[in-house]
Short mmCIF file of C-alpha atoms and ligand atoms in Angstrom, two decimals:
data_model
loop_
_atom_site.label_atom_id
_atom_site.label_comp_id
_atom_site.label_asym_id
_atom_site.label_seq_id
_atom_site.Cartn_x
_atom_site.Cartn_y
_atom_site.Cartn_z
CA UNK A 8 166.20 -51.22 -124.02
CA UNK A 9 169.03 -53.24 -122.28
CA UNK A 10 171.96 -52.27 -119.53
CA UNK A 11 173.67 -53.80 -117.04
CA UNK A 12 172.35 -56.92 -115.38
CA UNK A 13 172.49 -55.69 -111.94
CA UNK A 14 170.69 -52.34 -112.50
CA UNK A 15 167.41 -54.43 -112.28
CA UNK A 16 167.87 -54.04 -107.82
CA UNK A 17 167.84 -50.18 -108.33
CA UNK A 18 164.05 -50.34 -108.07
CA UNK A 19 163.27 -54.16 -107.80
CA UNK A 20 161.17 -55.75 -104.86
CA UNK A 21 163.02 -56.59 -101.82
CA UNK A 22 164.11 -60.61 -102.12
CA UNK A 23 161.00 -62.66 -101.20
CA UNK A 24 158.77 -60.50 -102.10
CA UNK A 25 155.13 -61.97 -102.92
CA UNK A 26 155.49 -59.38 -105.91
CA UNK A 27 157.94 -61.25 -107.90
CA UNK A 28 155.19 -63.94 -108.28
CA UNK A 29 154.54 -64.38 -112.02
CA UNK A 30 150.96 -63.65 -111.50
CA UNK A 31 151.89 -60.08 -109.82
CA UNK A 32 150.46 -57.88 -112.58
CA UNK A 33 153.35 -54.85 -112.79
CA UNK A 34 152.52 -51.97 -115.43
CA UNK A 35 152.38 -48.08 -116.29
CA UNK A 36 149.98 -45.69 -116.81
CA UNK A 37 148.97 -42.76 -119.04
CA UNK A 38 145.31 -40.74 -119.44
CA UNK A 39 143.62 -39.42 -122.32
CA UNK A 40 144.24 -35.72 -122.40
CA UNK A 41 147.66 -36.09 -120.71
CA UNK A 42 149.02 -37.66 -123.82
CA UNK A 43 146.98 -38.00 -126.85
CA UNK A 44 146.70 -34.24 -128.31
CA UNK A 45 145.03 -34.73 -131.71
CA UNK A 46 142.27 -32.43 -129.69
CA UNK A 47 140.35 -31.48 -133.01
CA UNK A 48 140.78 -34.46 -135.10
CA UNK A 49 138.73 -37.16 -136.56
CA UNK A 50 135.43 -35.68 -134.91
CA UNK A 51 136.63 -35.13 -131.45
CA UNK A 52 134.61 -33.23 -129.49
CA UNK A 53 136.09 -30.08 -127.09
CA UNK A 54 136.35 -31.31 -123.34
CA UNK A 55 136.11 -28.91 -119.97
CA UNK A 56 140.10 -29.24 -120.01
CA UNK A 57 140.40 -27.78 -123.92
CA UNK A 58 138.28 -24.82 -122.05
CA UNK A 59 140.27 -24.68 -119.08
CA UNK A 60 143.05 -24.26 -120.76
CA UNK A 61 142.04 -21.57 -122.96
CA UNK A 62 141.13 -19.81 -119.78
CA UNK A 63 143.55 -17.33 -118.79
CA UNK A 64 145.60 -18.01 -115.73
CA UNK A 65 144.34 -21.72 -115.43
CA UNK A 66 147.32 -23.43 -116.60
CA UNK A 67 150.63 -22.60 -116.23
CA UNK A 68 151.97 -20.80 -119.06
CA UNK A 69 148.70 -21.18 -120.78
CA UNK A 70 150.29 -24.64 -121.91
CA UNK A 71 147.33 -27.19 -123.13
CA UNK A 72 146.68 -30.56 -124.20
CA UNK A 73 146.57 -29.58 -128.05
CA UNK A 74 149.52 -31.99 -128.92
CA UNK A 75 150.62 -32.67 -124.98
CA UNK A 76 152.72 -36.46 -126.15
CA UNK A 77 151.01 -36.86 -129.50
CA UNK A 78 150.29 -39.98 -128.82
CA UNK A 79 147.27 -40.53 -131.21
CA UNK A 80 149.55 -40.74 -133.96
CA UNK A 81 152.52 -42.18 -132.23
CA UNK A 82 150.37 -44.63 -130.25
CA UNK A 83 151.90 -47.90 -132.49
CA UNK A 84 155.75 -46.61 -131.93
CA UNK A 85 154.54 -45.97 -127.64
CA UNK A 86 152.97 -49.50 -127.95
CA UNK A 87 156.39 -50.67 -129.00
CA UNK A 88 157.75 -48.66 -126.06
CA UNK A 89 155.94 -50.79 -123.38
CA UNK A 90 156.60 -53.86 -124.90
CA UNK A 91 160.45 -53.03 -124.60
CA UNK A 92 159.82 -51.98 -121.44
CA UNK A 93 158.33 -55.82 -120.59
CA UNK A 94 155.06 -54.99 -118.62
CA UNK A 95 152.58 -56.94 -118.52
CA UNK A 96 149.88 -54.29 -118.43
CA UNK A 97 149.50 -50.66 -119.72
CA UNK A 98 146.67 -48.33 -117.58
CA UNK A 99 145.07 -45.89 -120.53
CA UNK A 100 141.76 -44.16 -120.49
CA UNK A 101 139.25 -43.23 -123.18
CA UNK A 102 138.49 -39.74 -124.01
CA UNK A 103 134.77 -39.58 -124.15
CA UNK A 104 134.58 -36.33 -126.68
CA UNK A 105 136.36 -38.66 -128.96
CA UNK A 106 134.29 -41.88 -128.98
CA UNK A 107 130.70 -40.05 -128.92
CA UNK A 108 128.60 -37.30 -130.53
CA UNK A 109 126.52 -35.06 -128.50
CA UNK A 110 123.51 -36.56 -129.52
CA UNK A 111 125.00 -39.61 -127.64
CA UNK A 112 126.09 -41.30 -131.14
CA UNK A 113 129.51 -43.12 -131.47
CA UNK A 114 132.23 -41.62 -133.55
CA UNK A 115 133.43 -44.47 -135.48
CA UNK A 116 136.62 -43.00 -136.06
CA UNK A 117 137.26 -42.39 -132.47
CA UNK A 118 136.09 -45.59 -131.60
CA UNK A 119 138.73 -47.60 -134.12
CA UNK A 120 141.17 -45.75 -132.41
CA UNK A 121 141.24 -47.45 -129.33
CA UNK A 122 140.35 -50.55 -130.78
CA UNK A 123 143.39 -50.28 -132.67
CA UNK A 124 145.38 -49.73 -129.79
CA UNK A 125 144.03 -52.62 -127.72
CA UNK A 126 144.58 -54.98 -130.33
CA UNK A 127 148.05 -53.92 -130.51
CA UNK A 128 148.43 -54.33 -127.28
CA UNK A 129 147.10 -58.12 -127.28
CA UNK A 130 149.53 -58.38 -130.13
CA UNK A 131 152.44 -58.01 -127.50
CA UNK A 132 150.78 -59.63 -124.88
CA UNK A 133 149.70 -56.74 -122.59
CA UNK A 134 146.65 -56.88 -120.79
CA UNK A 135 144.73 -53.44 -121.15
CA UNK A 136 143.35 -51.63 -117.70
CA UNK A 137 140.74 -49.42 -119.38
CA UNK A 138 139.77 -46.15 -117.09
CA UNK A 139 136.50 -44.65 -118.68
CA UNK A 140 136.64 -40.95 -117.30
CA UNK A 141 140.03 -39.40 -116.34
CA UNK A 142 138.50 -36.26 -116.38
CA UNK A 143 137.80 -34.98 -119.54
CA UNK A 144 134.08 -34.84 -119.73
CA UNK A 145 132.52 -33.52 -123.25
CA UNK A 146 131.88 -30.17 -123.14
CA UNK A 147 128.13 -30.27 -124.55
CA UNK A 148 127.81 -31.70 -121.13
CA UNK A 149 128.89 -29.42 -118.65
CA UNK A 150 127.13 -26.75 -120.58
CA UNK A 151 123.89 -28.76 -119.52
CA UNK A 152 125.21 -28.88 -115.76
CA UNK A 153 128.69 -31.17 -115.76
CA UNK A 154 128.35 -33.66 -112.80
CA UNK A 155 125.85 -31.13 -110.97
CA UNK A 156 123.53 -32.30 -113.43
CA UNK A 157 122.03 -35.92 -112.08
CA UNK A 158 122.03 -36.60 -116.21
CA UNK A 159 125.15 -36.52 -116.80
CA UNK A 160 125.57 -39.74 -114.69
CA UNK A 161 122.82 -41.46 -116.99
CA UNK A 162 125.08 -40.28 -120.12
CA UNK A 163 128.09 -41.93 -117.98
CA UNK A 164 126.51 -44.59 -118.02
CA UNK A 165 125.69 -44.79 -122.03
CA UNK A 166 129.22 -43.99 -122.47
CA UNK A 167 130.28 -47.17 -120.30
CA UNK A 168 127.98 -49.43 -122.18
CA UNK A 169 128.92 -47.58 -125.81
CA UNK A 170 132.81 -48.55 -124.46
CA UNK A 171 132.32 -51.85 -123.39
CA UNK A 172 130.43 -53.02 -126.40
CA UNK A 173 133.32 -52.11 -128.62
CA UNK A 174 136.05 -53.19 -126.77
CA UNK A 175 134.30 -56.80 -125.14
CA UNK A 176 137.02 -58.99 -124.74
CA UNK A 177 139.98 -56.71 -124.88
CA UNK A 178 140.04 -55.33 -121.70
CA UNK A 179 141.70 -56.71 -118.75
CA UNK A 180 139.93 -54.41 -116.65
CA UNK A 181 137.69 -51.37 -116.50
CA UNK A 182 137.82 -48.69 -114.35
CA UNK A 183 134.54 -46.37 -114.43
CA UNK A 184 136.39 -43.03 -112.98
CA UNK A 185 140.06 -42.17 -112.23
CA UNK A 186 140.09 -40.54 -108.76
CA UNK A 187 136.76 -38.98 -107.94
CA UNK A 188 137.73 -37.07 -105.05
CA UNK A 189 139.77 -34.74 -107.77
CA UNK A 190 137.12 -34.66 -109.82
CA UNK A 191 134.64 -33.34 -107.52
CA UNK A 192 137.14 -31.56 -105.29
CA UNK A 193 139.29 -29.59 -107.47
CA UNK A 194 136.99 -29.45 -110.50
CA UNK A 195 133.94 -28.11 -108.40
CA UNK A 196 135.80 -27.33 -104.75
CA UNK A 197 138.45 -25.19 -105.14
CA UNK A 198 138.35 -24.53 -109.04
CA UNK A 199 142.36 -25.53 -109.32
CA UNK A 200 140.65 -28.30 -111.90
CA UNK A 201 138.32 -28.38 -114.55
CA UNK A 202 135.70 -27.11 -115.08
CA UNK A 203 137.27 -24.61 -112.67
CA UNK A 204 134.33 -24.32 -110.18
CA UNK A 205 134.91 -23.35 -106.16
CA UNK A 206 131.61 -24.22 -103.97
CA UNK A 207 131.54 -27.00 -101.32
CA UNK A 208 128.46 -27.60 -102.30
CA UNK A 209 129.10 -28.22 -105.43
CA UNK A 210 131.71 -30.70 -105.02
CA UNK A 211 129.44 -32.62 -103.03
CA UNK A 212 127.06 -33.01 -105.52
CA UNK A 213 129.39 -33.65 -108.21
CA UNK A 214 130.91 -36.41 -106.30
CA UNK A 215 127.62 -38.08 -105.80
CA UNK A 216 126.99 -37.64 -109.56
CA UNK A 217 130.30 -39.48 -110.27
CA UNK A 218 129.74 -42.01 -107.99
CA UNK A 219 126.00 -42.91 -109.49
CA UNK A 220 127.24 -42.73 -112.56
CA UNK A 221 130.10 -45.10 -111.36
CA UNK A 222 126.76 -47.66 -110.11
CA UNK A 223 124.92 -47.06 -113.11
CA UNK A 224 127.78 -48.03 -115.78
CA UNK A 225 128.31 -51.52 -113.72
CA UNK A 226 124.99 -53.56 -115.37
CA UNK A 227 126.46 -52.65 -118.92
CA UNK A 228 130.32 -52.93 -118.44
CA UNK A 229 129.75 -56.70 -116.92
CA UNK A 230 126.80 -57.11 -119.12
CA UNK A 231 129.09 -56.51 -122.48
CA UNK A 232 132.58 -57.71 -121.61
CA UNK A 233 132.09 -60.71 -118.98
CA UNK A 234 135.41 -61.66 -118.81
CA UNK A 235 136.69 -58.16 -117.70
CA UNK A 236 137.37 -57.02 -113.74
CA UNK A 237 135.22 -53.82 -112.94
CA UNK A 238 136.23 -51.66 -110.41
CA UNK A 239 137.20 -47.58 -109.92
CA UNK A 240 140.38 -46.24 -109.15
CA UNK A 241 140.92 -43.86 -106.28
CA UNK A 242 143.36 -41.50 -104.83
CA UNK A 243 144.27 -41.65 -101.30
CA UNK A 244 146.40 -40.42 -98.36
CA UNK A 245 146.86 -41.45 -95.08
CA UNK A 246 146.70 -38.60 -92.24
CA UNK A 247 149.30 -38.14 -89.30
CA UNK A 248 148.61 -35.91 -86.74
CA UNK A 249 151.08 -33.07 -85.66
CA UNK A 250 151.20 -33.82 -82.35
CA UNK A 251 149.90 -36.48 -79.78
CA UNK A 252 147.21 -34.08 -78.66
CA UNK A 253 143.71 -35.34 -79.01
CA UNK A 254 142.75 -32.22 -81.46
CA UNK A 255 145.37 -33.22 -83.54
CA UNK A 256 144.64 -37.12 -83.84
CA UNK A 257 141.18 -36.05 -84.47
CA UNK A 258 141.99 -33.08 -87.40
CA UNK A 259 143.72 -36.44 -88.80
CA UNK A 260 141.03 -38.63 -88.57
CA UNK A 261 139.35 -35.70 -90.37
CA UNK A 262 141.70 -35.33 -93.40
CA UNK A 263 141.22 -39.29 -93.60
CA UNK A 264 137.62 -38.91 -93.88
CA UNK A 265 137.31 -35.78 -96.58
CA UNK A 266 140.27 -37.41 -98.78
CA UNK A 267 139.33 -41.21 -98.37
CA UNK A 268 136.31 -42.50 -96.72
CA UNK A 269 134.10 -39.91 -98.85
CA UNK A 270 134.45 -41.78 -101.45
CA UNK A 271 135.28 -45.82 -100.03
CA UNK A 272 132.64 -45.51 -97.57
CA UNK A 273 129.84 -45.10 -100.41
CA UNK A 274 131.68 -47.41 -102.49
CA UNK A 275 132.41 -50.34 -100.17
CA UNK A 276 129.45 -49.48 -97.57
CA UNK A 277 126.81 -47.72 -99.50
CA UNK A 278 126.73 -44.54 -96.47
CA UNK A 279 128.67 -40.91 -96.49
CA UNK A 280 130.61 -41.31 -93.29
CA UNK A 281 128.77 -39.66 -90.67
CA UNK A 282 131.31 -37.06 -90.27
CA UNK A 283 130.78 -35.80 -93.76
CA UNK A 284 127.42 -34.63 -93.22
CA UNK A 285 128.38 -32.38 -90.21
CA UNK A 286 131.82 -31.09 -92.45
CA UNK A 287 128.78 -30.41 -95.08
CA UNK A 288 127.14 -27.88 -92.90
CA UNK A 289 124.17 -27.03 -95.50
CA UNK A 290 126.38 -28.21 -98.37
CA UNK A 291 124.68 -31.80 -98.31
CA UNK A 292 124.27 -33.69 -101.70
CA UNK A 293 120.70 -34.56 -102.84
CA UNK A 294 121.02 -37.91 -102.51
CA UNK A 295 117.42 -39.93 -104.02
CA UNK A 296 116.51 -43.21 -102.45
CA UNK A 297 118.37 -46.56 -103.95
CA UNK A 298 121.20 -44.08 -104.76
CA UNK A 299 123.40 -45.80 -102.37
CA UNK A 300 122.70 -49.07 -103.24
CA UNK A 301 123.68 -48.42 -106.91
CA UNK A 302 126.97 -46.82 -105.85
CA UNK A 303 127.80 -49.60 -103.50
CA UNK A 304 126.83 -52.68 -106.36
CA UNK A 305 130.12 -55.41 -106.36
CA UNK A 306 133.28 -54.31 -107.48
CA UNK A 307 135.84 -56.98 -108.55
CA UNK A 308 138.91 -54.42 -107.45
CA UNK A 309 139.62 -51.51 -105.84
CA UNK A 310 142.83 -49.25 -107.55
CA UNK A 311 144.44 -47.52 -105.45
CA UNK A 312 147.13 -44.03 -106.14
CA UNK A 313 149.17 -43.57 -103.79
CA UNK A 314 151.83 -40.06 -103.72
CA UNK A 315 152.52 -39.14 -100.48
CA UNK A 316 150.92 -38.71 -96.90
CA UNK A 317 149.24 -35.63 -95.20
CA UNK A 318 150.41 -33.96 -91.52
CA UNK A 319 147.72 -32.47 -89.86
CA UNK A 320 147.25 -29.86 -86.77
CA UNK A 321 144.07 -29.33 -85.77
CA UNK A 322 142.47 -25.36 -86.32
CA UNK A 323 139.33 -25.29 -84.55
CA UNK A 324 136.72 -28.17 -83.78
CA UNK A 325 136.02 -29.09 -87.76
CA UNK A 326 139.26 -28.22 -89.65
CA UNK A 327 142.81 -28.56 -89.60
CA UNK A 328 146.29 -27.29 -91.61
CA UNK A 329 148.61 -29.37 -93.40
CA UNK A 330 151.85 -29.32 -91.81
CA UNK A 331 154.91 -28.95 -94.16
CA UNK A 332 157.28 -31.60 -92.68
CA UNK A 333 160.69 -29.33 -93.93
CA UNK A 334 163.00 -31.91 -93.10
CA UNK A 335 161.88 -34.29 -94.81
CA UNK A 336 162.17 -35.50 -98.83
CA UNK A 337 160.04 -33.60 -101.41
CA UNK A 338 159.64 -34.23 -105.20
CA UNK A 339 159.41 -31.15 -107.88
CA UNK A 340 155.38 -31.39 -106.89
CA UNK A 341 156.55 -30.48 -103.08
CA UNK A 342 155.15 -33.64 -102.12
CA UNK A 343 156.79 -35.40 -98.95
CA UNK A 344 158.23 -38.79 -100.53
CA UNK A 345 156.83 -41.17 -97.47
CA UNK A 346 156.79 -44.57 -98.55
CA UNK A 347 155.45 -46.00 -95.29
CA UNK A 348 152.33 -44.49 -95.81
CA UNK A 349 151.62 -47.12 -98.40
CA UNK A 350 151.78 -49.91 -95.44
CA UNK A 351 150.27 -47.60 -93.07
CA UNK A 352 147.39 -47.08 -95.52
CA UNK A 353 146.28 -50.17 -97.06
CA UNK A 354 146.81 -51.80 -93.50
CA UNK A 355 144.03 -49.54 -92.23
CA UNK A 356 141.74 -49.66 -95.14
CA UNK A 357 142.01 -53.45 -94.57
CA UNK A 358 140.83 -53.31 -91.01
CA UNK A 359 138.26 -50.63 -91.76
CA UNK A 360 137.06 -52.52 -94.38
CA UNK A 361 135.66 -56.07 -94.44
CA UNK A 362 134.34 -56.21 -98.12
CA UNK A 363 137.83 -54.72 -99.22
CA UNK A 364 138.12 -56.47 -102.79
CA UNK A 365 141.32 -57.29 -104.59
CA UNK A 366 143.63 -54.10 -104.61
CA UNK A 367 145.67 -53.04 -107.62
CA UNK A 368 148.17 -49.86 -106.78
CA UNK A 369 146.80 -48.12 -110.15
CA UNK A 370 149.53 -44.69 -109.37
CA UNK A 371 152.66 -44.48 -107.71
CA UNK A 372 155.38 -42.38 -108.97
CA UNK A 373 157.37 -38.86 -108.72
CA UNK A 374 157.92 -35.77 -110.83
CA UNK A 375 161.61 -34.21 -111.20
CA UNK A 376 163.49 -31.94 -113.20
CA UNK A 377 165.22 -34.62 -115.55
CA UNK A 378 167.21 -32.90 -117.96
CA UNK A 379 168.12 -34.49 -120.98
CA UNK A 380 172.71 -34.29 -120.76
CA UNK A 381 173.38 -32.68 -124.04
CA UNK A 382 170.22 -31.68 -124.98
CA UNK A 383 167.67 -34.44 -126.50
CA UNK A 384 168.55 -34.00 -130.00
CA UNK A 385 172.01 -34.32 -129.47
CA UNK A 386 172.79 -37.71 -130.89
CA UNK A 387 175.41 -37.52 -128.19
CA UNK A 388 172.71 -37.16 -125.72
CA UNK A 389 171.81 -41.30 -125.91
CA UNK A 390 172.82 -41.32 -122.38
CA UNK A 391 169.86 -41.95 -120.02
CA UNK A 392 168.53 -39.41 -117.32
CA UNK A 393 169.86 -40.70 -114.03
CA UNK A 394 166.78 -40.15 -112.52
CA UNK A 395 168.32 -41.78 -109.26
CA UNK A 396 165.46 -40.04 -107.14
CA UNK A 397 162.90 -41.79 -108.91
CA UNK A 398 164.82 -44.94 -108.79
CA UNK A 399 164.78 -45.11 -104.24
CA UNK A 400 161.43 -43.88 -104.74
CA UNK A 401 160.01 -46.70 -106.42
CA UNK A 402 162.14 -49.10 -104.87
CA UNK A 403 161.12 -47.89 -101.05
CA UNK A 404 157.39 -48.17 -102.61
CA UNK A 405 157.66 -51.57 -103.83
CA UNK A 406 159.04 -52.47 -100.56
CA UNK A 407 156.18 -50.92 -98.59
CA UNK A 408 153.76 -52.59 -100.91
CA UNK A 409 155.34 -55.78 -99.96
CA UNK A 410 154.92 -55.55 -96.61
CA UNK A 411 151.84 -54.51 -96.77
CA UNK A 412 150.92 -58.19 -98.68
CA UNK A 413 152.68 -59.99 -95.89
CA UNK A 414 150.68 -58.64 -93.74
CA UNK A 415 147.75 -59.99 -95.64
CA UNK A 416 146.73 -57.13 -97.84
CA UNK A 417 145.14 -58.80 -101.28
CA UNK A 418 147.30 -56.17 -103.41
CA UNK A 419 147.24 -57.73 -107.19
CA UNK A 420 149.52 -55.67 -109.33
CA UNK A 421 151.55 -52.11 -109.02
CA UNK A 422 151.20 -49.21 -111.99
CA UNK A 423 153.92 -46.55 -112.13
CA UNK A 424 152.60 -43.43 -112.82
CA UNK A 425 153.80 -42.62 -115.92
CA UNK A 426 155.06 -44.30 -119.04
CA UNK A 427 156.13 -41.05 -120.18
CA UNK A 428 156.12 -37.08 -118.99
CA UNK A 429 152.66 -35.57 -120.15
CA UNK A 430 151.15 -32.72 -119.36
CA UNK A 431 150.66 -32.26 -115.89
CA UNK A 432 147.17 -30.43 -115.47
CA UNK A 433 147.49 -27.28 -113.65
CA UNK A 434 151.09 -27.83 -114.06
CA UNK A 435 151.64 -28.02 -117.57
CA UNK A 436 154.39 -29.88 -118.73
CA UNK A 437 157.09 -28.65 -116.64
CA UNK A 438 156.53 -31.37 -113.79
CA UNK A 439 157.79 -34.63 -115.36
CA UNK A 440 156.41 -38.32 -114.09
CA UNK A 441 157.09 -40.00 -116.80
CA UNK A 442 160.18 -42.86 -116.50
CA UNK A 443 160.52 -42.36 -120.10
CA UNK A 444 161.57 -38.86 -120.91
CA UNK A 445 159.77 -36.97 -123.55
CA UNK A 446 160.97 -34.00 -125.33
CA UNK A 447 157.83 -32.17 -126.33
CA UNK A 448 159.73 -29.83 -128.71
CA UNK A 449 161.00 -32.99 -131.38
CA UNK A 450 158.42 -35.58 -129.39
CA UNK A 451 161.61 -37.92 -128.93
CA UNK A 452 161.03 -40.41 -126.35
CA UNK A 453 164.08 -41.57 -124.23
CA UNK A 454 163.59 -44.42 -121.56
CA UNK A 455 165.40 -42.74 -118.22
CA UNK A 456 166.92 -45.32 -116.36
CA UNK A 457 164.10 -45.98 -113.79
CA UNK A 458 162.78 -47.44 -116.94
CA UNK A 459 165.84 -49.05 -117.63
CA UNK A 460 165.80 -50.80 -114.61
CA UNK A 461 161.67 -51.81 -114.36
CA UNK A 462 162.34 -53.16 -118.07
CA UNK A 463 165.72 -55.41 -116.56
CA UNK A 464 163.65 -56.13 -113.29
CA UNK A 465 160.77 -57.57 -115.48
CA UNK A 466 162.74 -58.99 -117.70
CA UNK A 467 164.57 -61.19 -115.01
CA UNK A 468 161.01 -61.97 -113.55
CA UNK A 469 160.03 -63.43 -116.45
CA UNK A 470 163.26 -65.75 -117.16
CA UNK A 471 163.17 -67.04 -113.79
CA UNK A 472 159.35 -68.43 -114.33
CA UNK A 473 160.60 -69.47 -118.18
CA UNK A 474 163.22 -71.44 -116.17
CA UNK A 475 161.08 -73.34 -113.93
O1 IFM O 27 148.98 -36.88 -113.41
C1 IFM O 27 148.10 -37.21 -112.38
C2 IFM O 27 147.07 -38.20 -112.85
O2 IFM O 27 146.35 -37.73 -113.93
C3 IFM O 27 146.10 -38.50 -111.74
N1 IFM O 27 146.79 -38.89 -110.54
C4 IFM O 27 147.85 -38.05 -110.08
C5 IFM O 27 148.84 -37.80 -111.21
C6 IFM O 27 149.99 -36.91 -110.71
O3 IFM O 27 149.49 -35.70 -110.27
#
């Protein structure tokens, strides 16, 4: 995977950035049912997404994760992949059907899976950051309740101790859940996740399910693997208001509070932000005494995914609208590409928050319509998707990132969302992250040259600390 020298400044770090420091952990990241497929095999269990997929309408063109990158029997030849690409850490996450029965056994053959793959991975010398739930939650659970059922958090936390047994001393770091809020939001919310339910309510219970569960995993995952970080990855946005008026400052304060501080305030201050009770309006959580204590037990990090920013005018005393900004830069997700928001953001968790651990940016990335020239199986086709759009975006990210750290933020390493295109949820496969293209017809992987340019970037990091 080679080019050009000078295509490494198409998405490095500005010059003097603290992230060229050798100890600046740079990586990319995948999830369990985005890429592995292999959905029946070797005693895998069916998840809420193989259901939510079979549902009609659910999914665009009723696409599913079947076969999505087939990466549980390419996994050795994609482990080659990121060691061409030079990172020093690869973001995966378990798929819990896969590792345990639903008498709460493990699957052995699920289980040597991923110890297969972590071993590789210390073979090459990349460190492995380990989320335990991106979402695909067994499906003997939910029919017993999902994350409305205070149980499942107890099973959660089985799960975390069945993981962390098995892979002790592999893992870099663990991450309990990938991005509650969507978990609870669009899986109970609004239904545009699975399992596809739409009651405010619900997603308020479901959240505080996740997040004990998050608590109650903690004892077992530091108990069994010492060495590892523990910590829980999160998405986030930062609000701007429409206007200067007051309504509008305070419909983004709002926004700020539903898509951040319902889930860092518990977290990093063991409380629901006041304002989240009066949004709940009857739709409070049951929340037991010494819940909040277990869901706000030491984390070593915080991860962080970061997309884009919200604009908010305020409708009413409680609510607001997003405000389409037309003018301004939008990826194939119609997502504004804002890379100040980064600063803006961690900036303002790091005055909100005084016990703000160690921050790894565990996202950041773009979909777009990258077309293979010539078709992918063209052997004429070896030219790399220009993905020049990708390219400023992760450039203008690392930069914010930067100056972010300078201004004191204790950001520790920076995952592009993804190694490869998967299969995008709702979306299907048609919205493609990945900075290595995949053809999902012939399963041909082709770095794009965002990847090009990480893998030169890295590459040059690490000869300037072999040359010290
Ligand atoms: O693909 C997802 C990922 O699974 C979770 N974070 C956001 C990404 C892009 O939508």
């Amino acid at each position: 995977m080679t080019e050009s020298p000078d295509i490494a400044h198409l998405v490095a770090p500005p010059e003097g950035s603290r992230m060229h420091h050798p100890d600046f952990v740079f990586g990319v990241g995948t999830s369990s049912y985005q890429i592995e497929g292999a959905a029946r095999e070797d005693g895998r269990l069916p998840s809420i997404w193989d259901s939510f997929c079979a549902a009609p309408g659910k999914v665009a063109r009723g696409e599913n994760g079947d076969v999505a990158c087939d990466h549980y029997h390419r996994w050795a030849k994609d482990v080659d992949l990121l060691a061409e690409l030079g990172v020093d850490a690869y973001r995966f996450s378990i798929a819990w059907p896969r590792v345990m029965d639903a008498e709460g056994r493990p699957n052995p053959r699920g289980l040597d899976f991923y110890k297969r793959l972590a071993d590789r991975l210390a073979e090459r010398g990349i460190r492995a950051f380990v989320t335990l739930y991106h979402w695909d939650l067994p499906r003997h659970l939910e029919d017993r309740g999902g994350w409305l059922n205070r149980e499942t958090a107890y099973r959660f936390a089985d799960y975390a101790d069945l993981m962390s047994r098995a892979l002790s001393g592999r893992v870099a770091a663990w991450a309990t859940h990938n991005e509650p809020w969507c978990a609870a939001y669009l899986g109970y919310g609004n239904g545009h996740h699975a399992p596809g339910h739409t009651s405010p309510r619900w997603a308020a219970q479901a959240m505080h399910h996740l997040l004990l569960g998050h608590g109650l995993a903690l004892p077992a995952l530091r108990a069994n693997d010492a060495e590892a970080q523990v910590g829980l990855v999160a998405n986030i946005a930062p609000g701007y208001p429409a206007s200067d008026s007051p309504a509008d400052r305070r419909a983004a304060e709002l926004f700020e509070t539903y898509q951040n501080a319902w889930v860092l305030d518990p977290l990093l201050q063991g409380r629901y932000p006041e304002a989240m009770w009066r949004l709940w309006k009857g739709c409070e959580p049951l929340v037991l005494p010494g819940d909040m204590d277990t869901i706000a037990r030491p984390i070593d990090y915080l991860g962080l995914n970061y997309y884009s920013r919200s604009v908010l005018r305020a409708k009413g005393d409680d609510d607001f609208d997003w405000v389409r900004q037309p003018d301004a830069e939008h990826t194939t997700m119609d997502w504004e590409v804002y890379p100040q928001g980064l600063q803006d953001i961690l900036e303002s968790f790091g005055r909100q928050y005084p016990k703000l651990p160690p921050i790894y940016i565990t996202e950041n990335g773009m979909s777009s319509a990258d077309v293979m020239a010539g078709g992918a199986d063209d052997a004429a086709a070896e030219e790399a998707v220009d993905d020049v759009q990708r390219q400023h975006y992760l450039k203008r990210h690392f930069a914010a990132c930067s100056r972010a750290m300078d201004k004191g933020i204790d950001v520790r390493g920076y995952f592009i969302w993804s190694l490869m295109d998967n299969f995008e949820w709702a979306w299907g496969y048609e919205r493609r992250f990945g900075i290595v293209h995949v053809d999902f017809d012939t399963q041909r992987r082709s770095p794009k040259r965002s990847a090009l340019a990480y893998a030169e970037y890295l590459r040059q990091r690490k000869a300037r600390v072999g040359a010290r």
